[in-house]
PDB file of C-alpha atoms in Angstrom:
ATOM      1  CA  GLN A  18     130.436 149.684  92.450  1.00 73.00           C
ATOM      2  CA  SER A  19     129.961 146.314  90.767  1.00 82.00           C
ATOM      3  CA  VAL A  20     127.978 143.484  92.356  1.00 93.00           C
ATOM      4  CA  LEU A  21     130.672 141.081  91.149  1.00 98.00           C
ATOM      5  CA  THR A  22     134.216 142.006  92.187  1.00 98.00           C
ATOM      6  CA  GLN A  23     137.206 141.458  89.930  1.00 98.00           C
ATOM      7  CA  PRO A  24     140.808 142.610  90.362  1.00 98.00           C
ATOM      8  CA  PRO A  25     141.380 145.733  88.245  1.00 97.00           C
ATOM      9  CA  SER A  26     144.479 144.308  86.629  1.00 98.00           C
ATOM     10  CA  VAL A  27     146.643 141.213  86.306  1.00 98.00           C
ATOM     11  CA  SER A  28     149.817 140.624  84.364  1.00 97.00           C
ATOM     12  CA  GLY A  29     152.028 137.776  83.271  1.00 97.00           C
ATOM     13  CA  ALA A  30     154.878 136.907  80.967  1.00 97.00           C
ATOM     14  CA  PRO A  31     154.372 134.951  77.741  1.00 97.00           C
ATOM     15  CA  GLY A  32     153.927 131.253  78.469  1.00 97.00           C
ATOM     16  CA  GLN A  33     152.860 131.780  82.074  1.00 98.00           C
ATOM     17  CA  ARG A  34     149.534 130.962  83.726  1.00 98.00           C
ATOM     18  CA  ILE A  35     147.301 133.616  85.227  1.00 98.00           C
ATOM     19  CA  THR A  36     143.946 133.537  86.968  1.00 98.00           C
ATOM     20  CA  ILE A  37     141.247 136.189  87.265  1.00 98.00           C
ATOM     21  CA  SER A  38     138.816 135.966  90.155  1.00 98.00           C
ATOM     22  CA  CYS A  39     135.171 137.006  90.234  1.00 98.00           C
ATOM     23  CA  THR A  40     133.750 137.310  93.734  1.00 98.00           C
ATOM     24  CA  GLY A  41     130.022 137.534  94.307  1.00 98.00           C
ATOM     25  CA  SER A  42     127.571 136.764  97.101  1.00 97.00           C
ATOM     26  CA  THR A  43     124.712 134.516  98.142  1.00 96.00           C
ATOM     27  CA  SER A  44     122.313 136.367  95.848  1.00 97.00           C
ATOM     28  CA  ASN A  45     124.246 135.626  92.666  1.00 97.00           C
ATOM     29  CA  ILE A  46     127.131 133.159  92.250  1.00 97.00           C
ATOM     30  CA  GLY A  47     126.433 131.621  95.645  1.00 97.00           C
ATOM     31  CA  ALA A  48     122.803 131.050  94.655  1.00 96.00           C
ATOM     32  CA  TYR A  49     124.001 128.593  92.011  1.00 92.00           C
ATOM     33  CA  TYR A  50     123.573 130.939  89.068  1.00 96.00           C
ATOM     34  CA  ASP A  51     125.978 130.269  86.230  1.00 97.00           C
ATOM     35  CA  VAL A  52     128.969 132.478  85.507  1.00 98.00           C
ATOM     36  CA  HIS A  53     130.007 133.491  81.992  1.00 98.00           C
ATOM     37  CA  TRP A  54     133.231 135.182  80.921  1.00 98.00           C
ATOM     38  CA  TYR A  55     133.960 137.640  78.098  1.00 98.00           C
ATOM     39  CA  GLN A  56     137.105 138.956  76.460  1.00 98.00           C
ATOM     40  CA  GLN A  57     137.125 142.513  75.125  1.00 97.00           C
ATOM     41  CA  VAL A  58     139.930 143.854  72.971  1.00 96.00           C
ATOM     42  CA  PRO A  59     139.959 147.691  73.032  1.00 92.00           C
ATOM     43  CA  GLY A  60     137.666 149.227  70.430  1.00 92.00           C
ATOM     44  CA  THR A  61     135.734 146.023  69.785  1.00 95.00           C
ATOM     45  CA  ALA A  62     132.655 144.290  71.170  1.00 96.00           C
ATOM     46  CA  PRO A  63     133.148 141.702  73.902  1.00 97.00           C
ATOM     47  CA  LYS A  64     133.384 138.061  72.884  1.00 97.00           C
ATOM     48  CA  LEU A  65     132.019 135.085  74.825  1.00 97.00           C
ATOM     49  CA  LEU A  66     134.939 133.120  76.240  1.00 98.00           C
ATOM     50  CA  ILE A  67     133.446 130.742  78.826  1.00 98.00           C
ATOM     51  CA  TYR A  68     129.774 129.946  79.404  1.00 97.00           C
ATOM     52  CA  LYS A  69     128.011 128.154  82.242  1.00 97.00           C
ATOM     53  CA  ASN A  70     131.090 128.237  84.462  1.00 97.00           C
ATOM     54  CA  THR A  71     133.346 125.825  82.590  1.00 98.00           C
ATOM     55  CA  ASN A  72     132.320 125.529  78.928  1.00 97.00           C
ATOM     56  CA  ARG A  73     134.193 126.950  75.942  1.00 98.00           C
ATOM     57  CA  PRO A  74     132.361 127.991  72.752  1.00 96.00           C
ATOM     58  CA  SER A  75     133.761 126.472  69.584  1.00 95.00           C
ATOM     59  CA  GLY A  76     136.851 128.303  68.429  1.00 95.00           C
ATOM     60  CA  VAL A  77     138.031 129.306  71.908  1.00 97.00           C
ATOM     61  CA  PRO A  78     141.427 127.711  72.620  1.00 97.00           C
ATOM     62  CA  ASP A  79     141.653 125.220  75.464  1.00 96.00           C
ATOM     63  CA  ARG A  80     144.212 127.519  77.099  1.00 98.00           C
ATOM     64  CA  PHE A  81     141.154 129.240  78.562  1.00 98.00           C
ATOM     65  CA  SER A  82     139.262 127.524  81.368  1.00 98.00           C
ATOM     66  CA  GLY A  83     136.706 128.446  83.999  1.00 98.00           C
ATOM     67  CA  SER A  84     135.792 127.212  87.435  1.00 98.00           C
ATOM     68  CA  LYS A  85     133.302 128.062  90.156  1.00 98.00           C
ATOM     69  CA  SER A  86     133.134 127.396  93.876  1.00 97.00           C
ATOM     70  CA  GLY A  87     130.857 128.852  96.517  1.00 97.00           C
ATOM     71  CA  THR A  88     130.398 132.566  95.918  1.00 97.00           C
ATOM     72  CA  SER A  89     133.335 132.907  93.505  1.00 98.00           C
ATOM     73  CA  ALA A  90     134.424 131.952  90.025  1.00 98.00           C
ATOM     74  CA  SER A  91     137.764 132.049  88.251  1.00 98.00           C
ATOM     75  CA  LEU A  92     139.092 132.300  84.735  1.00 98.00           C
ATOM     76  CA  ALA A  93     142.461 130.714  84.046  1.00 98.00           C
ATOM     77  CA  ILE A  94     144.664 131.312  81.026  1.00 98.00           C
ATOM     78  CA  THR A  95     147.657 129.054  80.466  1.00 98.00           C
ATOM     79  CA  GLY A  96     150.452 129.514  77.962  1.00 97.00           C
ATOM     80  CA  LEU A  97     149.902 133.274  77.952  1.00 98.00           C
ATOM     81  CA  GLN A  98     150.222 134.930  74.537  1.00 97.00           C
ATOM     82  CA  ALA A  99     150.527 138.554  73.494  1.00 97.00           C
ATOM     83  CA  GLU A 100     147.132 138.350  71.792  1.00 96.00           C
ATOM     84  CA  ASP A 101     145.501 137.580  75.152  1.00 97.00           C
ATOM     85  CA  GLU A 102     146.063 141.170  76.238  1.00 97.00           C
ATOM     86  CA  ALA A 103     142.518 142.468  76.739  1.00 98.00           C
ATOM     87  CA  GLU A 104     139.840 143.285  79.316  1.00 98.00           C
ATOM     88  CA  TYR A 105     137.999 140.335  80.857  1.00 98.00           C
ATOM     89  CA  TYR A 106     134.508 140.459  82.393  1.00 98.00           C
ATOM     90  CA  CYS A 107     132.472 137.959  84.396  1.00 98.00           C
ATOM     91  CA  GLN A 108     128.657 137.856  84.269  1.00 98.00           C
ATOM     92  CA  SER A 109     125.976 136.204  86.378  1.00 98.00           C
ATOM     93  CA  PHE A 110     122.403 136.726  87.578  1.00 97.00           C
ATOM     94  CA  ASP A 111     121.433 138.354  90.861  1.00 96.00           C
ATOM     95  CA  ASN A 112     118.098 137.421  92.423  1.00 95.00           C
ATOM     96  CA  ARG A 113     118.057 140.419  94.754  1.00 95.00           C
ATOM     97  CA  LEU A 114     118.367 142.787  91.791  1.00 94.00           C
ATOM     98  CA  SER A 115     116.362 140.464  89.524  1.00 93.00           C
ATOM     99  CA  GLY A 116     118.768 140.999  86.684  1.00 94.00           C
ATOM    100  CA  VAL A 117     122.051 140.368  84.925  1.00 96.00           C
ATOM    101  CA  VAL A 118     125.171 141.615  86.696  1.00 97.00           C
ATOM    102  CA  PHE A 119     128.729 142.074  85.476  1.00 97.00           C
ATOM    103  CA  GLY A 120     132.076 142.308  87.178  1.00 98.00           C
ATOM    104  CA  GLY A 121     134.049 145.522  86.952  1.00 97.00           C
ATOM    105  CA  GLY A 122     136.476 144.050  84.441  1.00 97.00           C
ATOM    106  CA  THR A 123     140.120 142.991  84.684  1.00 98.00           C
ATOM    107  CA  LYS A 124     142.797 144.324  82.388  1.00 98.00           C
ATOM    108  CA  LEU A 125     145.305 141.652  81.443  1.00 98.00           C
ATOM    109  CA  THR A 126     148.753 142.853  80.463  1.00 98.00           C
ATOM    110  CA  VAL A 127     151.182 140.443  78.817  1.00 97.00           C
ATOM    111  CA  LEU A 128     154.653 141.585  79.807  1.00 95.00           C
TER     112      LEU A 128
ATOM    113  CA  GLN B   7     124.573 131.847  66.262  1.00 77.00           C
ATOM    114  CA  MET B   8     122.990 135.049  64.973  1.00 88.00           C
ATOM    115  CA  GLN B   9     124.526 138.043  63.291  1.00 95.00           C
ATOM    116  CA  LEU B  10     123.407 141.361  64.761  1.00 97.00           C
ATOM    117  CA  VAL B  11     123.743 144.690  62.937  1.00 98.00           C
ATOM    118  CA  GLN B  12     122.916 147.882  64.808  1.00 98.00           C
ATOM    119  CA  SER B  13     121.849 151.342  63.685  1.00 98.00           C
ATOM    120  CA  GLY B  14     124.322 154.202  63.481  1.00 98.00           C
ATOM    121  CA  PRO B  15     125.616 156.691  66.065  1.00 98.00           C
ATOM    122  CA  GLU B  16     123.262 159.192  67.675  1.00 98.00           C
ATOM    123  CA  VAL B  17     123.739 162.627  69.233  1.00 98.00           C
ATOM    124  CA  LYS B  18     120.913 163.726  71.514  1.00 98.00           C
ATOM    125  CA  LYS B  19     120.080 166.650  73.767  1.00 98.00           C
ATOM    126  CA  PRO B  20     119.426 166.092  77.493  1.00 98.00           C
ATOM    127  CA  GLY B  21     115.802 165.305  78.243  1.00 98.00           C
ATOM    128  CA  THR B  22     115.084 163.779  74.849  1.00 98.00           C
ATOM    129  CA  SER B  23     114.795 160.123  73.784  1.00 98.00           C
ATOM    130  CA  VAL B  24     116.864 157.824  71.606  1.00 98.00           C
ATOM    131  CA  LYS B  25     115.905 154.685  69.703  1.00 98.00           C
ATOM    132  CA  VAL B  26     118.564 152.165  68.720  1.00 98.00           C
ATOM    133  CA  SER B  27     117.753 149.235  66.456  1.00 98.00           C
ATOM    134  CA  CYS B  28     119.309 145.819  66.022  1.00 98.00           C
ATOM    135  CA  LYS B  29     118.661 143.695  62.929  1.00 97.00           C
ATOM    136  CA  ALA B  30     119.188 139.964  63.263  1.00 96.00           C
ATOM    137  CA  SER B  31     120.042 137.397  60.651  1.00 94.00           C
ATOM    138  CA  GLY B  32     120.327 133.671  61.174  1.00 84.00           C
ATOM    139  CA  LEU B  33     118.004 130.775  61.770  1.00 77.00           C
ATOM    140  CA  THR B  34     117.603 131.098  65.524  1.00 84.00           C
ATOM    141  CA  PHE B  35     115.931 134.546  65.738  1.00 90.00           C
ATOM    142  CA  ILE B  36     112.475 133.359  66.769  1.00 89.00           C
ATOM    143  CA  SER B  37     113.859 131.040  69.426  1.00 89.00           C
ATOM    144  CA  SER B  38     116.223 133.582  70.943  1.00 91.00           C
ATOM    145  CA  GLY B  39     116.278 136.379  73.439  1.00 94.00           C
ATOM    146  CA  VAL B  40     117.805 139.740  72.568  1.00 96.00           C
ATOM    147  CA  GLN B  41     119.160 141.968  75.286  1.00 96.00           C
ATOM    148  CA  TRP B  42     120.852 145.342  75.573  1.00 98.00           C
ATOM    149  CA  VAL B  43     124.095 146.131  77.362  1.00 98.00           C
ATOM    150  CA  ARG B  44     125.866 149.478  77.480  1.00 98.00           C
ATOM    151  CA  GLN B  45     129.400 150.598  78.212  1.00 98.00           C
ATOM    152  CA  ALA B  46     130.477 154.146  78.983  1.00 97.00           C
ATOM    153  CA  ARG B  47     134.023 155.031  77.903  1.00 95.00           C
ATOM    154  CA  GLY B  48     136.517 153.189  80.071  1.00 92.00           C
ATOM    155  CA  GLN B  49     133.754 151.726  82.235  1.00 94.00           C
ATOM    156  CA  ARG B  50     132.299 148.309  82.928  1.00 94.00           C
ATOM    157  CA  LEU B  51     129.478 146.607  81.037  1.00 97.00           C
ATOM    158  CA  GLU B  52     125.979 147.439  82.291  1.00 97.00           C
ATOM    159  CA  TRP B  53     122.856 145.390  81.569  1.00 97.00           C
ATOM    160  CA  ILE B  54     119.772 147.364  80.497  1.00 97.00           C
ATOM    161  CA  GLY B  55     117.128 144.753  79.682  1.00 96.00           C
ATOM    162  CA  GLY B  56     115.897 142.296  77.107  1.00 96.00           C
ATOM    163  CA  ILE B  57     113.046 140.688  75.170  1.00 96.00           C
ATOM    164  CA  VAL B  58     112.016 137.124  74.414  1.00 95.00           C
ATOM    165  CA  VAL B  59     111.524 137.217  70.652  1.00 94.00           C
ATOM    166  CA  ARG B  60     108.769 134.580  70.483  1.00 94.00           C
ATOM    167  CA  SER B  61     106.527 135.991  73.224  1.00 94.00           C
ATOM    168  CA  ALA B  62     107.658 139.658  73.325  1.00 95.00           C
ATOM    169  CA  ASP B  63     107.988 139.357  77.112  1.00 95.00           C
ATOM    170  CA  THR B  64     110.456 141.912  78.425  1.00 94.00           C
ATOM    171  CA  ASN B  65     112.489 142.555  81.534  1.00 93.00           C
ATOM    172  CA  HIS B  66     114.870 145.324  82.464  1.00 94.00           C
ATOM    173  CA  ALA B  67     117.153 146.535  85.198  1.00 95.00           C
ATOM    174  CA  GLN B  68     115.463 148.383  88.049  1.00 93.00           C
ATOM    175  CA  LYS B  69     117.711 151.359  87.336  1.00 93.00           C
ATOM    176  CA  PHE B  70     115.987 151.928  83.980  1.00 94.00           C
ATOM    177  CA  GLN B  71     112.492 151.043  85.220  1.00 85.00           C
ATOM    178  CA  ASP B  72     110.592 154.074  83.920  1.00 90.00           C
ATOM    179  CA  ARG B  73     112.778 155.049  80.975  1.00 97.00           C
ATOM    180  CA  VAL B  74     113.283 151.969  78.828  1.00 98.00           C
ATOM    181  CA  THR B  75     111.135 150.330  76.150  1.00 98.00           C
ATOM    182  CA  ILE B  76     112.271 147.229  74.271  1.00 97.00           C
ATOM    183  CA  THR B  77     110.265 145.982  71.294  1.00 97.00           C
ATOM    184  CA  ARG B  78     110.643 143.534  68.446  1.00 97.00           C
ATOM    185  CA  ASP B  79     109.348 143.410  64.869  1.00 96.00           C
ATOM    186  CA  MET B  80     109.142 139.869  63.568  1.00 94.00           C
ATOM    187  CA  SER B  81     108.619 140.945  59.964  1.00 94.00           C
ATOM    188  CA  THR B  82     111.933 142.831  59.836  1.00 96.00           C
ATOM    189  CA  ARG B  83     113.739 140.670  62.437  1.00 96.00           C
ATOM    190  CA  THR B  84     114.544 143.843  64.344  1.00 97.00           C
ATOM    191  CA  VAL B  85     114.722 144.550  68.059  1.00 98.00           C
ATOM    192  CA  SER B  86     114.681 148.154  69.254  1.00 98.00           C
ATOM    193  CA  LEU B  87     115.700 149.899  72.443  1.00 98.00           C
ATOM    194  CA  GLU B  88     114.179 153.252  73.323  1.00 98.00           C
ATOM    195  CA  LEU B  89     115.591 155.204  76.253  1.00 98.00           C
ATOM    196  CA  SER B  90     113.889 158.403  77.392  1.00 98.00           C
ATOM    197  CA  SER B  91     114.773 161.363  79.628  1.00 97.00           C
ATOM    198  CA  LEU B  92     118.392 161.206  78.545  1.00 98.00           C
ATOM    199  CA  SER B  93     121.180 162.770  80.577  1.00 97.00           C
ATOM    200  CA  SER B  94     124.934 162.985  80.066  1.00 97.00           C
ATOM    201  CA  GLU B  95     125.263 159.817  82.147  1.00 97.00           C
ATOM    202  CA  ASP B  96     123.594 157.899  79.321  1.00 98.00           C
ATOM    203  CA  THR B  97     126.491 158.633  76.961  1.00 98.00           C
ATOM    204  CA  ALA B  98     127.823 155.183  76.114  1.00 98.00           C
ATOM    205  CA  VAL B  99     128.197 152.494  73.482  1.00 98.00           C
ATOM    206  CA  TYR B 100     125.026 150.414  73.393  1.00 98.00           C
ATOM    207  CA  TYR B 101     125.286 146.758  72.345  1.00 98.00           C
ATOM    208  CA  CYS B 102     122.519 144.360  71.418  1.00 98.00           C
ATOM    209  CA  VAL B 103     123.326 140.787  72.364  1.00 97.00           C
ATOM    210  CA  SER B 104     121.588 137.473  71.908  1.00 94.00           C
ATOM    211  CA  GLY B 105     121.344 134.122  73.597  1.00 90.00           C
ATOM    212  CA  THR B 106     119.103 131.086  73.664  1.00 85.00           C
ATOM    213  CA  VAL B 107     118.984 130.218  77.357  1.00 84.00           C
ATOM    214  CA  PHE B 108     115.837 131.020  79.311  1.00 84.00           C
ATOM    215  CA  PRO B 109     114.943 132.724  81.584  1.00 85.00           C
ATOM    216  CA  LEU B 110     116.680 135.585  79.783  1.00 83.00           C
ATOM    217  CA  GLY B 111     118.752 136.614  82.761  1.00 86.00           C
ATOM    218  CA  LEU B 112     120.582 133.294  82.818  1.00 90.00           C
ATOM    219  CA  SER B 113     121.710 133.357  79.206  1.00 91.00           C
ATOM    220  CA  PRO B 114     125.284 133.861  78.095  1.00 95.00           C
ATOM    221  CA  PHE B 115     125.569 136.389  75.293  1.00 95.00           C
ATOM    222  CA  ASP B 116     126.962 134.430  72.374  1.00 93.00           C
ATOM    223  CA  SER B 117     126.373 137.042  69.680  1.00 95.00           C
ATOM    224  CA  TRP B 118     127.069 140.768  69.884  1.00 97.00           C
ATOM    225  CA  GLY B 119     126.171 143.667  67.638  1.00 97.00           C
ATOM    226  CA  GLN B 120     128.906 146.073  66.603  1.00 97.00           C
ATOM    227  CA  GLY B 121     127.770 148.707  69.110  1.00 98.00           C
ATOM    228  CA  THR B 122     126.063 152.082  68.702  1.00 98.00           C
ATOM    229  CA  LEU B 123     127.572 155.208  70.244  1.00 98.00           C
ATOM    230  CA  VAL B 124     124.947 157.421  71.854  1.00 98.00           C
ATOM    231  CA  THR B 125     126.200 160.847  72.882  1.00 98.00           C
ATOM    232  CA  VAL B 126     124.054 163.066  75.093  1.00 98.00           C
ATOM    233  CA  SER B 127     125.205 166.652  75.032  1.00 97.00           C
ATOM    234  CA  SER B 128     123.678 170.098  75.134  1.00 95.00           C
TER     235      SER B 128
END
C-alpha cells in the first residue's frame, strides 16, 4: 500500500479537463515537503512533468499544472489530447520513513 | 540535465547479488545526486536509495537497509547499485535517476536512465 494515495484511473474526452489527486499525511505532503509529478508512457521511463508542486520543466506544455494544499496535491490537465494517455505518479518525502515516497499511480484514459 | 546510460539486463538466482551500473554524461555530474528507483511489472515506482556524487554520502529506504550498496566512481562518471540476497520479489526494472536538489530526498528526478531489467529466478 502506497504512502501517497492516488485514484487508480481517470478518464476524459479529448479537449476536456481532468484532475488527479495525491493524498498524503502530516509526515509528507502536510509537512510542507514538495510534490513532484511524472508521466510514464507504457514501456518507457517516467518523465518529470511538474516539480516543486507547481513548476513545469522546459518543454512541458502549459496544459499541465500542479497545485498543493494541506496534505494533498493535484495534477490538472486541460485540453486533453490522445497523447496524454499514460500513467501518472506523484512523489514526495516522508519524514517518518526518512525517504522518498511515490503514489500508486493513476492511469489516464483518453476516450 | 544529465544523460544516464545503464548496464544491460541481468538474470540471477535467488540468494545471489546483482550490480547495476549507470554512466552519466553532462556537465552537472559532480554537483548532482544519483538515486535508484525500481518498478515491478505493472506496479508502482519504489525508491531504493541514492548517493551525493561530490561527497559519496548515501541514504536508502529502510526496506533495503541490509541489502543495498550504492557507490560512485568519479573517474568513469559511474554510479552503481548492488543488491544482495535476491528473491523473486526483486524482479523489476531498475532505473537510475538524477537531480540537483539537496537533501537528496527532496529532489525531483529530472533525468532518467533507460532502465535495467533484473530477473530473479531459479
